[in-house]
Short mmCIF file of C-alpha atoms and ligand atoms in Angstrom, two decimals:
data_model
loop_
_atom_site.label_atom_id
_atom_site.label_comp_id
_atom_site.label_asym_id
_atom_site.label_seq_id
_atom_site.Cartn_x
_atom_site.Cartn_y
_atom_site.Cartn_z
CA MET X 1 60.44 -11.24 -24.25
CA SER X 2 61.37 -14.82 -25.07
CA SER X 3 57.53 -16.83 -25.54
CA ALA X 4 58.62 -20.59 -24.77
CA ALA X 5 59.09 -20.03 -21.06
CA PRO X 6 56.49 -18.54 -18.95
CA THR X 7 57.14 -15.34 -18.55
CA ASN X 8 55.35 -12.67 -16.91
CA ILE X 9 55.20 -9.12 -15.77
CA ALA X 10 55.17 -10.77 -12.21
CA GLY X 11 53.93 -13.85 -11.55
CA GLN X 12 56.77 -15.44 -11.01
CA LYS X 13 56.58 -14.25 -6.81
CA HIS X 14 53.45 -16.32 -6.64
CA ALA X 15 53.16 -19.59 -5.89
CA LEU X 16 52.33 -22.33 -9.07
CA PRO X 17 49.32 -22.88 -9.30
CA SER X 18 48.83 -26.85 -8.33
CA TYR X 19 48.23 -28.57 -12.55
CA LEU X 20 51.75 -27.03 -13.32
CA ASN X 21 53.98 -30.05 -14.38
CA ALA X 22 56.49 -30.83 -16.00
CA ASP X 23 54.82 -30.35 -19.68
CA ASN X 24 52.95 -27.66 -18.61
CA LEU X 25 54.67 -23.76 -18.60
CA GLY X 26 52.35 -22.45 -17.26
CA PRO X 27 48.80 -20.28 -18.69
CA TRP X 28 50.76 -17.25 -19.69
CA GLY X 29 52.90 -19.19 -21.30
CA ILE X 30 50.95 -21.69 -23.56
CA TYR X 31 49.33 -18.18 -24.59
CA LEU X 32 52.40 -16.95 -25.83
CA GLN X 33 53.59 -19.73 -27.94
CA GLN X 34 49.97 -20.12 -29.14
CA VAL X 35 50.12 -16.38 -30.61
CA ASP X 36 54.21 -17.40 -32.27
CA ARG X 37 52.25 -20.05 -34.00
CA VAL X 38 49.84 -18.01 -35.16
CA THR X 39 51.71 -14.81 -35.92
CA PRO X 40 53.30 -15.95 -39.79
CA TYR X 41 49.48 -16.35 -40.73
CA LEU X 42 48.77 -12.73 -40.24
CA GLY X 43 50.36 -11.46 -43.60
CA SER X 44 51.16 -7.59 -42.66
CA LEU X 45 48.83 -6.88 -39.73
CA ALA X 46 52.29 -8.81 -37.69
CA ARG X 47 53.85 -6.01 -37.73
CA TRP X 48 51.37 -6.11 -34.17
CA VAL X 49 51.76 -9.03 -32.88
CA GLU X 50 53.76 -7.42 -29.67
CA THR X 51 50.35 -5.82 -29.07
CA LEU X 52 48.99 -9.73 -28.18
CA LYS X 53 51.92 -10.28 -26.04
CA ARG X 54 51.65 -7.17 -23.24
CA PRO X 55 48.50 -7.16 -21.14
CA LYS X 56 47.32 -2.92 -21.61
CA ARG X 57 46.56 -2.90 -17.94
CA ALA X 58 47.34 -5.14 -15.12
CA LEU X 59 45.81 -3.57 -11.67
CA VAL X 60 46.82 -6.20 -8.40
CA VAL X 61 44.80 -5.19 -5.52
CA ASP X 62 45.19 -6.27 -1.94
CA VAL X 63 41.49 -7.16 -0.19
CA PRO X 64 41.44 -6.75 3.25
CA ILE X 65 38.40 -7.88 5.33
CA GLU X 66 37.57 -8.24 9.00
CA LEU X 67 36.72 -12.26 9.28
CA ASP X 68 33.62 -13.10 11.33
CA ASN X 69 36.24 -13.98 14.52
CA GLY X 70 37.19 -10.26 14.08
CA THR X 71 40.83 -10.95 12.84
CA ILE X 72 41.43 -9.49 9.74
CA ALA X 73 42.44 -11.17 7.01
CA HIS X 74 44.32 -9.56 3.47
CA PHE X 75 43.52 -11.12 0.13
CA GLU X 76 45.47 -10.81 -3.48
CA GLY X 77 43.30 -10.04 -6.31
CA TYR X 78 43.46 -9.03 -10.35
CA ARG X 79 41.79 -7.25 -12.83
CA VAL X 80 44.15 -8.17 -16.28
CA GLN X 81 42.62 -5.55 -19.20
CA HIS X 82 44.41 -7.65 -22.03
CA ASN X 83 42.92 -5.28 -25.14
CA LEU X 84 40.18 -3.08 -25.94
CA SER X 85 41.07 -2.06 -29.22
CA ARG X 86 37.43 -3.37 -30.66
CA GLY X 87 35.93 -2.94 -27.18
CA PRO X 88 35.32 -3.07 -23.40
CA GLY X 89 37.39 -5.77 -21.71
CA LYS X 90 34.92 -9.09 -20.91
CA GLY X 91 35.93 -11.87 -19.00
CA GLY X 92 34.87 -13.42 -15.27
CA VAL X 93 35.92 -13.07 -12.23
CA ARG X 94 37.36 -17.18 -10.12
CA PHE X 95 38.11 -17.14 -6.60
CA HIS X 96 40.54 -19.86 -6.14
CA GLN X 97 43.37 -20.53 -3.99
CA ASP X 98 45.90 -21.00 -6.40
CA VAL X 99 44.98 -18.29 -8.97
CA THR X 100 48.37 -15.90 -9.75
CA LEU X 101 48.24 -13.11 -11.96
CA SER X 102 49.96 -15.06 -14.72
CA GLU X 103 47.03 -17.00 -14.81
CA VAL X 104 45.03 -14.86 -14.82
CA MET X 105 46.77 -12.76 -17.63
CA ALA X 106 46.41 -15.85 -20.02
CA LEU X 107 41.98 -16.09 -19.22
CA SER X 108 42.51 -12.33 -20.16
CA ALA X 109 44.49 -12.80 -23.18
CA TRP X 110 41.73 -15.92 -24.32
CA MET X 111 38.75 -13.96 -23.63
CA SER X 112 40.01 -11.16 -26.35
CA VAL X 113 40.64 -13.56 -29.15
CA LYS X 114 37.60 -15.93 -27.58
CA ASN X 115 35.71 -12.61 -28.12
CA ALA X 116 36.58 -11.71 -31.71
CA ALA X 117 36.21 -15.15 -32.73
CA VAL X 118 32.46 -14.94 -32.61
CA ASN X 119 32.73 -11.46 -32.80
CA VAL X 120 31.08 -9.98 -30.05
CA PRO X 121 32.55 -6.21 -29.87
CA TYR X 122 34.37 -6.79 -26.74
CA GLY X 123 37.87 -6.79 -25.84
CA GLY X 124 39.21 -9.28 -23.18
CA ALA X 125 39.90 -9.34 -19.23
CA LYS X 126 39.54 -11.21 -16.31
CA GLY X 127 39.89 -11.74 -12.80
CA GLY X 128 40.51 -13.76 -10.45
CA ILE X 129 41.07 -13.42 -6.19
CA ARG X 130 43.45 -15.89 -4.67
CA VAL X 131 41.54 -16.97 -2.04
CA ASP X 132 39.61 -21.18 -1.43
CA PRO X 133 36.36 -19.47 -0.59
CA ARG X 134 34.90 -22.93 0.62
CA THR X 135 36.91 -21.78 4.20
CA LEU X 136 34.41 -18.24 3.86
CA SER X 137 31.11 -17.72 5.61
CA HIS X 138 28.19 -16.26 3.06
CA ALA X 139 28.60 -13.01 4.68
CA GLU X 140 32.72 -13.23 4.99
CA LEU X 141 32.29 -14.01 0.86
CA GLU X 142 30.38 -11.05 0.44
CA ARG X 143 32.24 -8.57 2.10
CA LEU X 144 35.13 -9.55 0.06
CA THR X 145 33.22 -9.22 -3.77
CA ARG X 146 31.88 -5.88 -1.98
CA ARG X 147 36.17 -4.62 -0.63
CA TYR X 148 37.23 -6.45 -4.15
CA THR X 149 34.76 -4.59 -6.12
CA SER X 150 35.13 -1.47 -4.21
CA GLU X 151 38.99 -1.70 -5.46
CA ILE X 152 38.83 -2.47 -9.30
CA ASN X 153 36.04 0.41 -9.29
CA ILE X 154 38.64 2.95 -11.09
CA ILE X 155 38.57 0.62 -14.14
CA ILE X 156 35.45 -1.28 -14.87
CA GLY X 157 31.85 -0.25 -15.80
CA PRO X 158 29.70 -0.76 -18.47
CA SER X 159 31.30 0.89 -21.03
CA LYS X 160 34.87 0.30 -20.05
CA ASP X 161 35.11 -3.51 -18.88
CA ILE X 162 32.56 -6.00 -18.09
CA PRO X 163 32.82 -8.92 -14.87
CA ALA X 164 30.74 -12.58 -15.35
CA PRO X 165 30.82 -15.46 -13.57
CA ASP X 166 34.22 -17.94 -13.88
CA VAL X 167 35.24 -20.83 -11.33
CA ASN X 168 33.63 -20.41 -7.97
CA THR X 169 31.33 -17.07 -8.54
CA ASN X 170 27.98 -17.22 -9.63
CA ALA X 171 25.22 -15.42 -10.28
CA GLN X 172 24.89 -13.74 -6.39
CA VAL X 173 28.37 -12.66 -6.19
CA MET X 174 27.41 -10.81 -9.78
CA ALA X 175 24.32 -9.05 -8.39
CA TRP X 176 27.04 -7.93 -4.97
CA MET X 177 29.28 -6.45 -7.38
CA MET X 178 26.44 -4.66 -9.33
CA ASP X 179 25.14 -3.16 -6.06
CA THR X 180 28.18 -2.13 -5.06
CA TYR X 181 29.22 -0.63 -8.32
CA SER X 182 25.81 1.29 -8.54
CA MET X 183 26.56 2.45 -4.66
CA ASN X 184 29.43 3.34 -5.94
CA SER X 185 28.38 5.56 -8.71
CA GLY X 186 25.34 6.48 -7.77
CA SER X 187 23.15 5.00 -9.54
CA THR X 188 21.67 1.29 -10.35
CA SER X 189 23.53 0.11 -13.37
CA THR X 190 22.99 -3.10 -13.81
CA GLY X 191 25.26 -3.71 -16.87
CA VAL X 192 28.33 -3.36 -15.48
CA VAL X 193 28.19 -7.43 -14.59
CA THR X 194 26.74 -10.02 -16.41
CA GLY X 195 25.80 -13.74 -15.79
CA LYS X 196 23.85 -11.79 -12.79
CA PRO X 197 20.10 -13.24 -11.62
CA ILE X 198 17.81 -12.58 -13.58
CA SER X 199 15.38 -10.08 -10.72
CA LEU X 200 17.91 -7.91 -11.71
CA GLY X 201 18.70 -7.38 -15.24
CA GLY X 202 19.82 -11.08 -16.03
CA SER X 203 19.56 -13.05 -19.29
CA LEU X 204 17.39 -15.89 -19.93
CA GLY X 205 19.22 -18.83 -20.97
CA ARG X 206 22.83 -17.11 -19.82
CA HIS X 207 23.29 -20.74 -17.36
CA GLU X 208 23.03 -23.09 -20.06
CA ALA X 209 24.41 -21.06 -22.90
CA THR X 210 27.53 -21.96 -21.77
CA GLY X 211 27.44 -26.23 -21.98
CA ARG X 212 24.89 -24.74 -25.56
CA GLY X 213 27.81 -23.42 -27.29
CA VAL X 214 29.64 -26.78 -26.60
CA PHE X 215 27.15 -28.80 -27.88
CA VAL X 216 26.89 -26.56 -31.10
CA VAL X 217 30.24 -26.41 -31.51
CA GLY X 218 30.69 -30.23 -30.75
CA SER X 219 28.31 -31.12 -33.16
CA GLU X 220 29.18 -28.68 -36.34
CA ALA X 221 32.72 -30.84 -35.72
CA ALA X 222 31.06 -33.84 -35.53
CA ARG X 223 29.26 -33.60 -38.77
CA ASN X 224 32.56 -32.14 -40.23
CA ILE X 225 33.95 -35.50 -40.21
CA GLY X 226 31.69 -37.94 -40.77
CA LEU X 227 30.37 -38.25 -36.53
CA ASP X 228 26.80 -39.19 -35.83
CA ILE X 229 26.20 -37.79 -32.62
CA LYS X 230 23.70 -40.05 -32.19
CA GLY X 231 24.55 -42.93 -31.02
CA ALA X 232 28.27 -41.17 -30.34
CA SER X 233 29.86 -41.79 -27.07
CA VAL X 234 30.77 -39.16 -24.79
CA ALA X 235 33.53 -38.93 -21.94
CA VAL X 236 33.24 -35.50 -19.95
CA GLN X 237 35.69 -34.34 -17.23
CA GLY X 238 34.02 -31.85 -14.59
CA PHE X 239 30.01 -32.10 -14.25
CA GLY X 240 29.49 -28.22 -13.27
CA ASN X 241 28.34 -25.38 -14.90
CA VAL X 242 29.73 -26.50 -18.59
CA GLY X 243 30.02 -30.77 -18.66
CA ALA X 244 26.58 -31.25 -16.94
CA VAL X 245 23.99 -29.04 -19.57
CA ALA X 246 26.96 -29.82 -22.46
CA ALA X 247 26.24 -33.95 -21.44
CA LYS X 248 22.74 -33.64 -21.49
CA LEU X 249 21.98 -31.85 -24.44
CA PHE X 250 24.08 -34.76 -26.06
CA HIS X 251 22.33 -37.11 -24.03
CA GLU X 252 19.23 -35.15 -25.42
CA ALA X 253 20.86 -35.52 -29.00
CA GLY X 254 21.29 -39.54 -28.89
CA ALA X 255 24.53 -39.43 -27.51
CA LYS X 256 25.91 -42.19 -24.92
CA VAL X 257 27.91 -40.56 -22.17
CA VAL X 258 30.07 -43.12 -21.31
CA ALA X 259 31.65 -41.52 -18.65
CA VAL X 260 31.80 -38.50 -16.16
CA GLN X 261 34.51 -37.34 -13.95
CA ASP X 262 34.49 -34.57 -11.63
CA HIS X 263 37.16 -33.71 -8.79
CA ARG X 264 36.29 -36.67 -6.61
CA THR X 265 35.68 -39.83 -9.13
CA THR X 266 35.22 -41.35 -12.53
CA LEU X 267 32.43 -43.23 -13.30
CA PHE X 268 32.12 -44.77 -16.38
CA ASP X 269 29.01 -46.92 -18.12
CA PRO X 270 29.89 -48.57 -21.45
CA ALA X 271 25.57 -48.37 -21.99
CA GLY X 272 25.26 -44.93 -21.22
CA LEU X 273 25.80 -42.91 -17.42
CA ASP X 274 21.50 -41.12 -16.89
CA VAL X 275 22.62 -37.76 -16.96
CA ALA X 276 19.26 -36.12 -15.71
CA ALA X 277 19.66 -37.90 -12.54
CA MET X 278 23.30 -37.94 -12.13
CA MET X 279 22.16 -33.83 -12.39
CA GLU X 280 20.15 -34.26 -10.07
CA TYR X 281 22.16 -36.21 -7.53
CA ALA X 282 24.78 -33.83 -8.10
CA ALA X 283 22.92 -31.58 -7.01
CA HIS X 284 22.60 -32.34 -4.03
CA SER X 285 26.05 -33.68 -2.60
CA GLY X 286 28.15 -31.04 -4.87
CA THR X 287 29.32 -34.70 -6.52
CA ILE X 288 28.98 -37.66 -8.72
CA GLU X 289 30.99 -39.57 -6.09
CA GLY X 290 28.42 -42.42 -4.93
CA PHE X 291 26.46 -42.17 -8.24
CA ARG X 292 25.90 -45.84 -9.65
CA GLY X 293 28.14 -46.36 -12.20
CA GLU X 294 31.77 -48.12 -12.69
CA VAL X 295 34.40 -45.98 -10.43
CA LEU X 296 37.29 -46.18 -12.62
CA ARG X 297 40.98 -44.51 -11.32
CA THR X 298 41.51 -40.53 -12.11
CA GLU X 299 44.45 -41.63 -14.85
CA GLN X 300 41.49 -44.49 -16.52
CA PHE X 301 39.31 -41.02 -17.91
CA TRP X 302 41.47 -40.41 -20.22
CA GLU X 303 42.03 -44.03 -21.92
CA VAL X 304 38.08 -45.14 -22.07
CA ASP X 305 36.34 -46.05 -25.56
CA CYS X 306 34.66 -42.75 -27.12
CA ASP X 307 33.44 -41.08 -29.57
CA ILE X 308 33.81 -37.49 -27.89
CA LEU X 309 35.93 -35.93 -25.58
CA ILE X 310 35.09 -32.94 -23.92
CA PRO X 311 36.99 -31.04 -21.27
CA ALA X 312 34.95 -28.84 -19.01
CA ALA X 313 37.17 -28.79 -15.60
CA LEU X 314 40.44 -26.34 -15.41
CA GLU X 315 43.45 -25.37 -17.07
CA GLY X 316 46.26 -27.88 -18.59
CA GLN X 317 44.26 -31.24 -18.39
CA ILE X 318 45.40 -32.90 -21.81
CA THR X 319 48.73 -33.16 -21.79
CA ALA X 320 51.98 -35.13 -23.25
CA ARG X 321 51.01 -37.79 -20.74
CA ASN X 322 47.51 -38.75 -21.49
CA ALA X 323 47.27 -37.30 -24.92
CA PRO X 324 48.96 -40.85 -26.80
CA LEU X 325 46.61 -42.97 -24.45
CA ILE X 326 43.00 -40.61 -25.83
CA LYS X 327 40.78 -43.41 -27.95
CA ALA X 328 38.29 -40.24 -28.96
CA ARG X 329 37.74 -38.47 -32.66
CA LEU X 330 37.12 -35.67 -31.15
CA VAL X 331 37.37 -33.52 -28.48
CA ILE X 332 35.43 -30.10 -28.00
CA GLU X 333 37.41 -28.23 -25.55
CA GLY X 334 34.64 -26.91 -22.78
CA ALA X 335 37.28 -25.65 -20.25
CA ASN X 336 39.32 -22.73 -21.21
CA GLY X 337 42.87 -23.94 -22.17
CA PRO X 338 42.78 -27.83 -21.06
CA THR X 339 45.13 -28.55 -23.75
CA THR X 340 48.95 -28.14 -23.50
CA PRO X 341 50.97 -27.29 -26.57
CA GLU X 342 52.64 -30.20 -26.46
CA ALA X 343 49.48 -32.32 -25.97
CA ASP X 344 48.14 -30.31 -28.48
CA ASP X 345 51.08 -31.83 -30.84
CA ILE X 346 49.79 -35.79 -30.48
CA LEU X 347 46.87 -35.40 -30.81
CA ARG X 348 46.67 -33.62 -34.41
CA GLU X 349 49.61 -35.87 -35.34
CA ARG X 350 46.71 -38.69 -34.45
CA ASN X 351 43.78 -37.39 -37.05
CA ILE X 352 42.24 -36.45 -33.48
CA LEU X 353 40.30 -33.00 -34.46
CA VAL X 354 40.13 -30.44 -31.26
CA ALA X 355 37.33 -27.59 -31.76
CA PRO X 356 39.60 -25.17 -28.88
CA ASP X 357 38.04 -23.22 -26.49
CA VAL X 358 37.62 -19.85 -27.91
CA ILE X 359 35.06 -21.17 -30.19
CA ALA X 360 33.60 -24.26 -27.83
CA ASN X 361 32.97 -22.51 -25.22
CA ALA X 362 31.98 -18.87 -26.06
CA GLY X 363 28.53 -19.69 -25.96
CA GLY X 364 28.75 -18.35 -22.20
CA VAL X 365 29.90 -14.45 -23.21
CA THR X 366 28.02 -14.36 -26.14
CA VAL X 367 24.59 -14.82 -24.34
CA SER X 368 26.94 -12.59 -21.85
CA TYR X 369 26.87 -9.69 -24.80
CA PHE X 370 22.59 -11.06 -25.02
CA GLU X 371 22.89 -9.84 -21.81
CA TRP X 372 24.38 -6.24 -21.89
CA VAL X 373 22.04 -5.41 -24.66
CA GLN X 374 18.62 -5.98 -23.28
CA ASP X 375 20.16 -4.05 -20.11
CA PHE X 376 21.10 -1.18 -21.53
CA SER X 377 17.55 -1.11 -23.83
CA SER X 378 16.23 -2.47 -20.98
CA PHE X 379 14.16 -4.78 -22.70
CA PHE X 380 14.15 -8.59 -22.19
CA TRP X 381 13.86 -11.15 -24.87
CA THR X 382 12.53 -14.64 -24.91
CA GLU X 383 14.74 -17.84 -24.08
CA GLU X 384 13.63 -19.46 -27.61
CA GLU X 385 14.72 -16.01 -29.35
CA ILE X 386 18.27 -16.23 -27.64
CA ASN X 387 18.80 -19.55 -28.11
CA GLN X 388 18.17 -19.00 -31.76
CA ARG X 389 21.01 -16.43 -31.50
CA LEU X 390 23.90 -18.03 -30.26
CA VAL X 391 22.96 -20.98 -32.04
CA ARG X 392 23.45 -18.81 -35.53
CA ILE X 393 26.17 -16.71 -34.12
CA MET X 394 27.91 -20.06 -32.99
CA GLN X 395 27.73 -21.94 -36.09
CA GLU X 396 28.69 -18.85 -38.13
CA ALA X 397 31.85 -18.29 -36.27
CA PHE X 398 32.66 -22.09 -36.38
CA ARG X 399 31.91 -22.15 -39.98
CA ALA X 400 34.47 -19.61 -40.79
CA ILE X 401 36.96 -20.99 -38.44
CA TRP X 402 36.13 -24.12 -40.29
CA GLN X 403 37.32 -22.42 -44.04
CA VAL X 404 40.16 -20.25 -42.78
CA ALA X 405 41.66 -24.08 -41.74
CA GLN X 406 41.01 -25.68 -44.74
CA ASP X 407 42.29 -22.91 -46.52
CA ASN X 408 45.50 -22.64 -44.79
CA LYS X 409 45.96 -26.14 -43.93
CA VAL X 410 46.46 -25.44 -39.93
CA THR X 411 44.63 -27.19 -36.86
CA LEU X 412 41.20 -25.06 -35.85
CA ARG X 413 43.14 -23.30 -32.91
CA THR X 414 45.05 -21.78 -35.03
CA ALA X 415 42.23 -21.07 -37.45
CA ALA X 416 40.56 -19.65 -34.83
CA PHE X 417 43.59 -17.56 -33.94
CA ILE X 418 44.37 -16.27 -37.87
CA VAL X 419 40.51 -14.85 -37.72
CA ALA X 420 41.00 -13.06 -34.09
CA CYS X 421 43.52 -11.72 -33.73
CA SER X 422 43.66 -10.33 -37.47
CA ARG X 423 40.47 -8.83 -36.02
CA ILE X 424 42.19 -7.41 -32.83
CA LEU X 425 45.25 -6.09 -35.06
CA GLN X 426 42.71 -4.53 -37.85
CA ALA X 427 41.27 -2.69 -35.21
CA ARG X 428 44.32 -1.95 -33.14
CA GLU X 429 46.11 -0.57 -36.98
CA MET X 430 42.43 1.78 -38.33
CA ARG X 431 42.76 3.07 -34.32
CA GLY X 432 46.05 4.05 -34.89
CA LEU X 433 49.06 4.79 -31.98
CA TYR X 434 48.18 7.20 -29.16
CA PRO X 435 49.46 10.45 -29.08
P1 NAD A 501 31.88 -25.27 -11.97
O1 NAD A 501 32.36 -24.69 -11.14
O2 NAD A 501 30.93 -24.91 -12.00
O3 NAD A 501 32.79 -26.76 -12.76
C1 NAD A 501 33.65 -27.63 -12.73
C2 NAD A 501 33.52 -28.81 -12.76
O4 NAD A 501 34.65 -29.68 -12.83
C3 NAD A 501 33.29 -29.64 -11.35
O5 NAD A 501 32.23 -30.53 -11.75
C4 NAD A 501 34.40 -30.23 -10.56
O6 NAD A 501 34.04 -31.06 -9.64
C5 NAD A 501 35.20 -30.03 -11.46
N1 NAD A 501 36.50 -30.80 -11.35
C6 NAD A 501 37.19 -29.95 -10.71
N2 NAD A 501 38.81 -29.39 -10.55
C7 NAD A 501 38.97 -31.12 -11.54
C8 NAD A 501 39.45 -32.39 -11.49
N3 NAD A 501 40.88 -31.61 -10.59
N4 NAD A 501 39.21 -33.54 -12.03
C9 NAD A 501 38.36 -33.28 -12.73
N5 NAD A 501 37.23 -32.78 -12.84
C10 NAD A 501 37.58 -31.29 -11.88
O7 NAD A 501 32.68 -24.63 -13.20
P2 NAD A 501 31.75 -24.15 -14.54
O8 NAD A 501 31.65 -23.18 -15.36
O9 NAD A 501 31.10 -25.69 -15.59
O10 NAD A 501 34.50 -24.30 -15.88
C11 NAD A 501 34.40 -25.13 -16.09
C12 NAD A 501 35.44 -24.87 -16.89
O11 NAD A 501 34.63 -24.08 -18.11
C13 NAD A 501 36.74 -23.63 -16.65
O12 NAD A 501 37.68 -23.78 -16.90
C14 NAD A 501 35.81 -22.05 -16.52
O13 NAD A 501 37.21 -20.86 -17.13
C15 NAD A 501 35.71 -22.72 -18.96
N6 NAD A 501 34.01 -21.71 -18.94
C16 NAD A 501 33.35 -21.76 -17.89
C17 NAD A 501 32.45 -20.92 -18.69
C18 NAD A 501 31.13 -20.37 -18.39
O14 NAD A 501 30.15 -20.00 -18.34
N7 NAD A 501 30.69 -21.70 -16.67
C19 NAD A 501 32.51 -20.54 -20.14
C20 NAD A 501 33.60 -20.57 -20.74
C21 NAD A 501 34.28 -21.09 -19.64
#
């Protein structure tokens, strides 16, 4: 299998996602390139590297539902378990019109790497349905979620594979998934998903966890390059669960959030945007469009004068086209896969530090792990305990990766992959091949 092309086991049959362009080979192709970059550093474990280039299991399911108007609609759903060597699969479920098997495969692989990078005892998995959920009523969305859960029921479970929210899925969707799984298995099984409502075994701190992790990793990285958060200027792409919380925490630490972009608009204020008021505004209107601030053209976002840039929206956003324009000294990847490999090279040549997704946005899965542990023990921790443990795990993981980057003179992304892939392949080697 050539790793330069976006090869996958089935994805070519699907419509290409809209973010694909000349300098983006597609998520699975990008992931394969990242594995190739790390292989020379794996020593004798490189013998097993092919394991990382193939998902262990990929389930494609038909999800038929009756629409409110009485017609039957069919949607394509996926659950991919990339690697289960270190523990059960863990990763979100995405409802989006551009979801493809290739994308879900890549996201599941990044989950394997992320879980190993922060050393939570999980393999990597991801799921999705190719659907625009905004076209469905609440009742249709519930039927879709329940039928999808039933279809993937055979491979998920609290000790097999534990889904969580991702783009366009939330605590309500997790509650329906938990209920459907429990109904099928005959007993209430809260540990089958994370990101649940608090009333159903969800964890305090989960909602803010990914943004908090972005802040913790960003603060560590900033300190290491002599950048003071207090007074630093920050630009954030995406003002959802990850971007808005990260913006809030940087603002509270004394940084100025000078630019925010969402799917509708780009706002700029060199004196600093009012993040708290913008969060309230976005909570009501679903967008930051119309909030006070100078409106920039979409592409101008990447040229904004700032110290820290946080892509927290979608994959493939920092490309060979806009990477040369970026002014920031530090990029913290809140989104999964926001930087193409070509852009990664450009940023490295320009001496811009990238805190990669697999560590920077691992706060969410870390608190998901806490949720799962709490569900198993039916004993719940305080938010303070959760945040303290989160900060400790993220700081330790980042410092270990930083050291590997220094020792091997490689980027933080390659260092994170070295740490993570070594852990996964060590587990593979110790377990041995069955039969
Ligand atoms: P979300 O749906 O809450 O927010 C997404 C934000 O991105 C919205 O503000 C939306 O307007 C904006 N956006 C969408 N398209 C855009 C575009 N073309 N240009 C600019 N902005 C755009 O999603 P989220 O949960 O914040 O996730 C964002 C990213 O972080 C995704 O890549 C996701 O996989 C990743 N992530 C999320 C979590 C989590 O816990 N939520 C954990 C790890 C990684």
